[in-house]
Short mmCIF file of N, CA and C in Angstrom, two decimals:
data_model
loop_
_atom_site.label_atom_id
_atom_site.label_comp_id
_atom_site.label_asym_id
_atom_site.label_seq_id
_atom_site.Cartn_x
_atom_site.Cartn_y
_atom_site.Cartn_z
N MET A 1 136.71 -110.30 99.96
CA MET A 1 136.77 -109.31 101.18
C MET A 1 136.58 -109.55 102.61
N ARG A 2 137.43 -108.68 103.82
CA ARG A 2 137.22 -109.36 104.44
C ARG A 2 136.38 -107.91 105.01
N TYR A 3 135.59 -107.86 106.16
CA TYR A 3 134.42 -106.48 106.88
C TYR A 3 135.62 -106.32 107.85
N ALA A 4 135.23 -104.87 108.63
CA ALA A 4 136.25 -104.26 110.21
C ALA A 4 135.98 -102.82 110.51
N GLU A 5 136.38 -103.14 111.87
CA GLU A 5 135.77 -102.11 111.80
C GLU A 5 137.60 -101.11 111.73
N SER A 6 137.33 -99.63 111.48
CA SER A 6 138.24 -98.98 110.78
C SER A 6 139.07 -98.36 112.04
N PRO A 7 140.45 -98.17 112.06
CA PRO A 7 140.72 -97.29 113.01
C PRO A 7 141.07 -95.30 112.22
N HIS A 8 140.83 -96.16 111.04
CA HIS A 8 140.84 -94.32 110.87
C HIS A 8 139.10 -94.05 110.72
N PRO A 9 140.21 -92.24 110.78
CA PRO A 9 138.05 -91.65 111.63
C PRO A 9 137.61 -91.43 110.00
N ALA A 10 138.81 -91.48 108.72
CA ALA A 10 137.81 -91.22 107.32
C ALA A 10 137.14 -92.20 106.92
N LEU A 11 137.54 -94.08 106.97
CA LEU A 11 136.74 -94.93 106.56
C LEU A 11 135.83 -94.72 107.97
N SER A 12 134.76 -95.74 107.31
CA SER A 12 133.56 -95.98 108.05
C SER A 12 133.41 -97.57 108.38
N PRO A 13 133.46 -97.88 109.37
CA PRO A 13 133.59 -99.38 110.37
C PRO A 13 132.59 -99.79 109.72
N LEU A 14 131.60 -100.12 108.43
CA LEU A 14 131.08 -101.08 107.42
C LEU A 14 131.51 -101.37 106.79
N GLU A 15 132.61 -100.05 106.37
CA GLU A 15 133.27 -100.48 104.31
C GLU A 15 134.42 -101.94 104.50
N PRO A 16 134.57 -102.13 103.78
CA PRO A 16 134.73 -102.87 103.84
C PRO A 16 136.67 -103.55 103.71
N MET A 17 137.92 -104.05 104.02
CA MET A 17 138.66 -103.46 104.22
C MET A 17 138.82 -103.93 102.96
N ARG A 18 139.91 -103.27 102.05
CA ARG A 18 140.66 -104.46 101.16
C ARG A 18 141.88 -104.84 101.31
N LEU A 19 142.38 -105.65 100.57
CA LEU A 19 143.62 -106.64 100.93
C LEU A 19 144.09 -105.91 99.54
N ALA A 20 145.65 -105.90 98.90
CA ALA A 20 146.74 -105.70 98.19
C ALA A 20 145.81 -106.06 96.69
N GLY A 21 145.56 -105.31 96.13
CA GLY A 21 145.76 -105.61 94.83
C GLY A 21 143.71 -105.71 94.38
N GLU A 22 142.86 -105.52 95.09
CA GLU A 22 141.74 -105.42 95.22
C GLU A 22 141.24 -104.22 94.87
N PRO A 23 140.48 -104.00 93.94
CA PRO A 23 140.15 -102.89 93.99
C PRO A 23 139.49 -101.45 94.39
N GLN A 24 139.24 -100.23 94.74
CA GLN A 24 139.01 -99.60 95.92
C GLN A 24 136.87 -99.43 95.35
N THR A 25 136.65 -99.41 97.00
CA THR A 25 134.77 -99.92 96.77
C THR A 25 134.80 -98.26 97.37
N ARG A 26 133.46 -98.68 96.74
CA ARG A 26 132.21 -96.48 96.29
C ARG A 26 131.53 -97.40 97.82
N PHE A 27 131.24 -96.55 98.72
CA PHE A 27 130.78 -96.44 99.82
C PHE A 27 130.64 -95.20 100.28
N ASP A 28 129.12 -95.35 100.52
CA ASP A 28 127.70 -94.47 100.92
C ASP A 28 127.52 -94.69 102.41
N PRO A 29 127.48 -94.33 103.27
CA PRO A 29 127.30 -94.64 104.51
C PRO A 29 125.78 -93.96 104.45
N VAL A 30 125.02 -93.48 103.39
CA VAL A 30 123.39 -93.10 103.38
C VAL A 30 122.95 -94.42 102.91
N VAL A 31 123.27 -94.88 102.10
CA VAL A 31 122.86 -96.00 101.79
C VAL A 31 122.67 -96.97 102.51
N ILE A 32 123.58 -96.87 103.13
CA ILE A 32 123.40 -98.48 104.53
C ILE A 32 122.39 -97.90 104.93
N ALA A 33 122.50 -96.45 105.78
CA ALA A 33 121.56 -96.12 107.27
C ALA A 33 120.51 -96.43 105.93
N SER A 34 120.03 -96.33 104.14
CA SER A 34 118.53 -96.15 103.51
C SER A 34 118.40 -97.57 103.84
N ARG A 35 118.88 -98.41 103.94
CA ARG A 35 119.11 -100.02 103.33
C ARG A 35 117.96 -100.32 104.76
N LEU A 36 119.31 -100.44 106.09
CA LEU A 36 118.98 -100.94 107.21
C LEU A 36 118.02 -100.26 107.78
N ARG A 37 117.27 -99.08 107.57
CA ARG A 37 116.18 -98.66 107.84
C ARG A 37 114.88 -99.20 107.18
N GLN A 38 115.09 -99.15 105.96
CA GLN A 38 113.93 -99.95 105.39
C GLN A 38 113.68 -101.29 105.76
N MET A 39 114.98 -101.98 105.81
CA MET A 39 114.75 -103.28 106.72
C MET A 39 113.83 -103.59 107.94
N GLY A 40 114.49 -102.73 108.30
CA GLY A 40 114.04 -102.76 109.85
C GLY A 40 112.30 -101.92 109.85
N ASP A 41 111.90 -101.28 109.54
CA ASP A 41 110.65 -101.31 109.39
C ASP A 41 109.54 -102.04 108.18
N ARG A 42 110.32 -103.48 107.69
CA ARG A 42 109.13 -104.29 107.16
C ARG A 42 109.81 -105.45 108.86
N CYS A 43 110.29 -105.07 109.26
CA CYS A 43 109.75 -106.19 110.86
C CYS A 43 108.60 -105.43 111.39
N ASN A 44 108.07 -106.57 111.22
CA ASN A 44 107.07 -106.30 111.76
C ASN A 44 107.04 -107.55 112.94
N MET A 45 107.65 -107.58 113.70
CA MET A 45 107.85 -108.70 114.85
C MET A 45 107.18 -107.68 115.94
N ASP A 46 106.40 -107.48 116.93
CA ASP A 46 106.01 -107.48 118.61
C ASP A 46 107.17 -107.53 119.74
N PHE A 47 108.46 -106.71 119.31
CA PHE A 47 109.12 -106.62 120.42
C PHE A 47 108.22 -106.63 122.05
N GLU A 48 107.13 -106.29 121.93
CA GLU A 48 106.62 -106.33 123.05
C GLU A 48 106.30 -107.42 124.04
N ARG A 49 106.03 -108.18 122.33
CA ARG A 49 105.65 -109.67 123.00
C ARG A 49 106.81 -110.62 123.21
N VAL A 50 107.36 -110.92 122.04
CA VAL A 50 108.60 -111.96 122.11
C VAL A 50 109.56 -111.12 122.69
N SER A 51 109.84 -110.49 123.41
CA SER A 51 111.50 -109.69 123.56
C SER A 51 112.11 -109.60 125.15
N SER A 52 110.94 -110.36 126.06
CA SER A 52 111.42 -110.32 127.18
C SER A 52 112.64 -111.49 127.25
N GLU A 53 113.24 -112.23 126.43
CA GLU A 53 115.04 -113.01 126.32
C GLU A 53 115.21 -112.09 125.78
N ALA A 54 114.65 -111.62 125.14
CA ALA A 54 116.01 -110.88 123.75
C ALA A 54 116.47 -110.09 124.79
N LEU A 55 115.89 -109.25 125.53
CA LEU A 55 116.08 -107.97 125.85
C LEU A 55 116.86 -108.56 127.67
N ALA A 56 116.59 -109.86 127.48
CA ALA A 56 117.97 -110.25 129.36
C ALA A 56 118.86 -111.07 128.22
N GLU A 57 118.60 -111.13 127.66
CA GLU A 57 120.27 -111.26 126.45
C GLU A 57 120.82 -110.35 125.79
N VAL A 58 120.69 -109.15 126.20
CA VAL A 58 120.98 -108.16 125.66
C VAL A 58 121.50 -107.51 127.08
N LEU A 59 120.36 -107.25 127.72
CA LEU A 59 121.64 -107.15 129.29
C LEU A 59 122.31 -107.75 129.73
N LYS A 60 122.59 -109.63 129.20
CA LYS A 60 124.09 -109.76 129.60
C LYS A 60 124.73 -108.96 128.85
N GLY A 61 125.50 -109.05 127.59
CA GLY A 61 125.98 -108.20 126.62
C GLY A 61 125.90 -109.37 125.80
N LYS A 62 124.52 -109.42 125.29
CA LYS A 62 124.68 -110.87 124.46
C LYS A 62 123.53 -110.33 122.71
N PHE A 63 123.58 -109.06 122.62
CA PHE A 63 123.06 -108.30 121.81
C PHE A 63 123.25 -109.34 120.46
N GLY A 64 124.03 -109.73 120.14
CA GLY A 64 124.15 -110.28 118.89
C GLY A 64 123.76 -111.73 119.21
N ALA A 65 123.15 -112.26 120.23
CA ALA A 65 122.99 -113.44 120.65
C ALA A 65 121.27 -113.77 120.67
N ALA A 66 121.04 -112.68 120.63
CA ALA A 66 119.37 -112.26 120.32
C ALA A 66 118.94 -111.81 119.52
N VAL A 67 120.00 -111.05 119.10
CA VAL A 67 119.74 -110.95 116.95
C VAL A 67 119.79 -112.35 117.24
N ASP A 68 120.69 -113.26 116.69
CA ASP A 68 120.40 -114.25 116.09
C ASP A 68 118.75 -115.39 116.18
N SER A 69 119.39 -114.93 117.49
CA SER A 69 117.69 -116.13 118.03
C SER A 69 116.12 -115.30 117.62
N LEU A 70 116.20 -114.45 117.52
CA LEU A 70 115.42 -113.71 117.48
C LEU A 70 115.31 -114.26 115.20
N SER A 71 116.12 -113.80 114.90
CA SER A 71 115.85 -114.23 113.38
C SER A 71 115.83 -115.52 113.21
N ARG A 72 116.43 -116.06 113.43
CA ARG A 72 116.01 -117.88 113.19
C ARG A 72 114.63 -118.29 113.23
N SER A 73 114.13 -118.26 114.96
CA SER A 73 112.91 -118.20 115.19
C SER A 73 111.59 -117.50 114.02
N TRP A 74 112.02 -115.66 113.25
CA TRP A 74 111.03 -115.64 112.50
C TRP A 74 111.54 -116.44 111.50
N SER A 75 112.43 -116.21 111.12
CA SER A 75 112.96 -116.79 109.82
C SER A 75 112.34 -118.14 109.09
N ASP A 76 112.53 -119.48 110.28
CA ASP A 76 111.10 -120.34 110.71
C ASP A 76 110.13 -120.02 109.97
N GLN A 77 109.33 -119.12 110.86
CA GLN A 77 107.82 -118.65 110.91
C GLN A 77 107.25 -118.16 109.18
N ASN A 78 108.74 -117.44 108.58
CA ASN A 78 108.61 -117.10 107.62
C ASN A 78 109.51 -117.06 106.99
N PRO A 79 109.08 -118.93 105.80
CA PRO A 79 110.17 -118.74 105.47
C PRO A 79 110.81 -118.46 103.71
N GLU A 80 109.82 -117.54 103.82
CA GLU A 80 109.99 -116.98 102.08
C GLU A 80 110.52 -116.20 102.22
N MET A 81 111.02 -114.82 103.68
CA MET A 81 112.02 -114.21 103.44
C MET A 81 113.27 -115.11 104.00
N ALA A 82 114.29 -114.05 103.38
CA ALA A 82 115.51 -114.99 103.02
C ALA A 82 116.40 -114.23 104.66
N TYR A 83 117.44 -115.75 105.60
CA TYR A 83 117.52 -115.55 106.66
C TYR A 83 117.72 -113.88 107.26
N GLU A 84 119.12 -113.76 106.47
CA GLU A 84 119.98 -112.92 106.17
C GLU A 84 119.64 -111.27 106.11
N ILE A 85 117.56 -111.39 105.27
CA ILE A 85 117.57 -109.83 104.96
C ILE A 85 116.46 -110.04 106.51
N VAL A 86 116.21 -111.43 107.23
CA VAL A 86 115.96 -110.74 108.55
C VAL A 86 116.07 -110.33 109.46
N PHE A 87 117.89 -111.16 109.69
CA PHE A 87 118.61 -111.07 110.64
C PHE A 87 118.96 -109.40 110.13
N LEU A 88 119.15 -108.74 109.97
CA LEU A 88 119.30 -107.36 109.33
C LEU A 88 118.34 -106.64 109.68
N GLY A 89 117.01 -107.22 109.32
CA GLY A 89 115.50 -105.99 110.06
C GLY A 89 116.15 -106.42 111.50
N VAL A 90 115.79 -107.87 111.63
CA VAL A 90 115.46 -108.36 113.19
C VAL A 90 116.83 -106.82 114.03
N SER A 91 118.15 -106.66 113.01
CA SER A 91 119.14 -106.21 114.14
C SER A 91 118.60 -104.83 114.15
N VAL A 92 117.72 -104.07 113.53
CA VAL A 92 117.70 -102.56 113.65
C VAL A 92 116.82 -102.27 114.28
N LYS A 93 115.61 -103.29 114.44
CA LYS A 93 114.49 -103.46 114.74
C LYS A 93 114.79 -103.54 116.67
N LEU A 94 115.74 -104.50 116.93
CA LEU A 94 116.10 -104.55 118.38
C LEU A 94 116.66 -103.81 119.34
N LEU A 95 117.70 -103.36 117.95
CA LEU A 95 118.98 -102.02 118.90
C LEU A 95 117.16 -101.07 118.99
N MET A 96 117.04 -100.66 118.26
CA MET A 96 116.10 -99.04 118.36
C MET A 96 115.06 -99.25 119.70
N TYR A 97 114.06 -100.73 119.92
CA TYR A 97 113.41 -101.08 121.17
C TYR A 97 114.37 -100.86 122.73
N VAL A 98 115.41 -101.49 122.44
CA VAL A 98 116.57 -100.77 123.25
C VAL A 98 116.88 -100.00 123.74
N ALA A 99 117.64 -99.39 122.95
CA ALA A 99 117.46 -97.77 122.84
C ALA A 99 116.32 -97.14 123.52
N LYS A 100 115.20 -97.43 123.03
CA LYS A 100 113.69 -97.24 124.10
C LYS A 100 113.50 -97.44 125.30
N LYS A 101 113.62 -98.99 125.82
CA LYS A 101 113.71 -99.47 126.66
C LYS A 101 114.53 -99.05 127.86
N VAL A 102 115.93 -99.02 127.02
CA VAL A 102 117.24 -99.14 128.29
C VAL A 102 118.41 -98.46 127.64
N PRO A 103 118.07 -97.07 127.33
CA PRO A 103 119.27 -96.62 126.64
C PRO A 103 120.57 -96.62 126.79
N ALA A 104 120.98 -96.85 127.95
CA ALA A 104 122.13 -96.79 128.83
C ALA A 104 123.46 -98.03 127.97
N MET A 105 122.05 -99.25 127.61
CA MET A 105 122.42 -100.70 127.13
C MET A 105 123.15 -100.71 125.61
N VAL A 106 122.68 -99.67 125.03
CA VAL A 106 122.91 -98.80 123.31
C VAL A 106 124.35 -98.99 123.42
N HIS A 107 124.90 -99.29 122.07
CA HIS A 107 126.65 -98.66 121.88
C HIS A 107 126.17 -99.03 120.37
N PRO A 108 127.23 -97.67 120.10
CA PRO A 108 126.93 -97.12 118.71
C PRO A 108 127.83 -98.11 118.16
N ASN A 109 128.71 -99.05 118.37
CA ASN A 109 128.53 -99.67 117.03
C ASN A 109 128.63 -101.52 117.59
N GLN A 110 127.41 -101.69 117.80
CA GLN A 110 127.09 -102.26 118.44
C GLN A 110 125.69 -103.47 116.68
N LEU A 111 125.76 -102.33 116.01
CA LEU A 111 124.74 -103.20 115.20
C LEU A 111 126.10 -102.91 113.89
N ILE A 112 127.36 -102.63 114.25
CA ILE A 112 128.68 -102.68 113.49
C ILE A 112 128.92 -104.19 113.26
N LYS A 113 128.81 -104.79 114.99
CA LYS A 113 129.48 -105.57 115.61
C LYS A 113 128.72 -107.29 114.67
N VAL A 114 128.03 -107.04 114.73
CA VAL A 114 126.88 -108.04 115.19
C VAL A 114 126.97 -108.46 113.49
N ILE A 115 126.45 -106.70 112.28
CA ILE A 115 126.31 -107.33 110.91
C ILE A 115 127.77 -108.13 110.32
N ASN A 116 128.52 -107.06 111.09
CA ASN A 116 129.92 -107.47 110.58
C ASN A 116 130.37 -108.82 110.90
N GLY A 117 129.53 -109.16 112.37
CA GLY A 117 129.92 -110.47 113.01
C GLY A 117 129.50 -112.16 112.16
N ASN A 118 128.77 -111.76 111.33
CA ASN A 118 127.33 -112.95 110.62
C ASN A 118 128.27 -112.81 109.41
N PHE A 119 128.78 -114.12 109.45
CA PHE A 119 129.73 -114.40 108.28
C PHE A 119 128.97 -114.55 106.95
N ARG A 120 127.77 -115.24 106.97
CA ARG A 120 126.66 -115.65 106.10
C ARG A 120 126.03 -113.67 105.51
N VAL A 121 125.54 -113.16 106.32
CA VAL A 121 124.96 -111.34 106.20
C VAL A 121 125.83 -110.82 105.32
N ARG A 122 127.06 -111.09 105.96
CA ARG A 122 128.41 -110.37 105.10
C ARG A 122 128.74 -111.02 103.39
N ASN A 123 128.62 -112.35 103.10
CA ASN A 123 128.82 -112.97 102.27
C ASN A 123 127.58 -112.54 101.60
N TYR A 124 126.06 -112.56 102.28
CA TYR A 124 124.99 -112.43 100.78
C TYR A 124 124.51 -110.80 100.45
N ILE A 125 125.28 -110.27 101.46
CA ILE A 125 125.62 -108.40 101.52
C ILE A 125 126.53 -108.25 99.69
N GLU A 126 127.50 -109.08 100.16
CA GLU A 126 128.75 -108.75 98.96
C GLU A 126 128.28 -109.70 97.58
N ALA A 127 127.62 -110.80 98.13
CA ALA A 127 126.63 -111.90 96.35
C ALA A 127 126.17 -110.90 96.17
N HIS A 128 124.71 -110.08 96.89
CA HIS A 128 123.95 -108.91 96.11
C HIS A 128 125.42 -107.60 95.30
N GLY A 129 126.56 -107.73 95.91
CA GLY A 129 127.17 -105.87 94.86
C GLY A 129 127.26 -105.08 96.32
N GLY A 130 127.03 -105.26 97.47
CA GLY A 130 126.22 -104.28 97.83
C GLY A 130 125.66 -103.81 98.28
N TRP A 131 125.58 -103.12 99.81
CA TRP A 131 124.94 -102.57 100.55
C TRP A 131 123.52 -101.97 98.85
N GLU A 132 123.77 -101.01 97.88
CA GLU A 132 123.47 -100.36 96.92
C GLU A 132 121.63 -101.61 96.43
N ASN A 133 122.58 -102.54 96.76
CA ASN A 133 122.20 -103.62 95.23
C ASN A 133 120.65 -104.95 96.20
N LEU A 134 121.17 -104.02 97.51
CA LEU A 134 120.46 -105.59 98.74
C LEU A 134 119.65 -104.82 98.04
N ASP A 135 117.80 -106.07 98.04
CA ASP A 135 116.27 -105.08 97.76
C ASP A 135 115.75 -104.68 98.80
N ASN A 136 114.95 -103.29 97.92
CA ASN A 136 114.90 -102.36 98.61
C ASN A 136 113.18 -101.96 99.11
#
């Protein structure tokens, strides 16, 4: 299964693209938003303290690099948490932090691109049967 941004307004950018012969999957954007919010809420990273480098990366247009760097660092410090869950939580929290500090730098599809662009995270979501089955 591949993930892609959809040029069709009726399809969500987070919905997996189906290849010919694949069964249609149910997609609920409310479930995805809820899971992302929960993961972001569990992320207790203090962005005021650690985000100067991350914010600098975002300002250079490297939101994904900032998320990955922060996620790896936090995952190393909290080995009991799966990197993929940390990545999702950090991506939500960092986007909210940037929206508060520099709203002009937030683009509507940033979070989608970061999540869909991370092979490990996509595989993790798929391996758990989709967003509905991710740990809440």
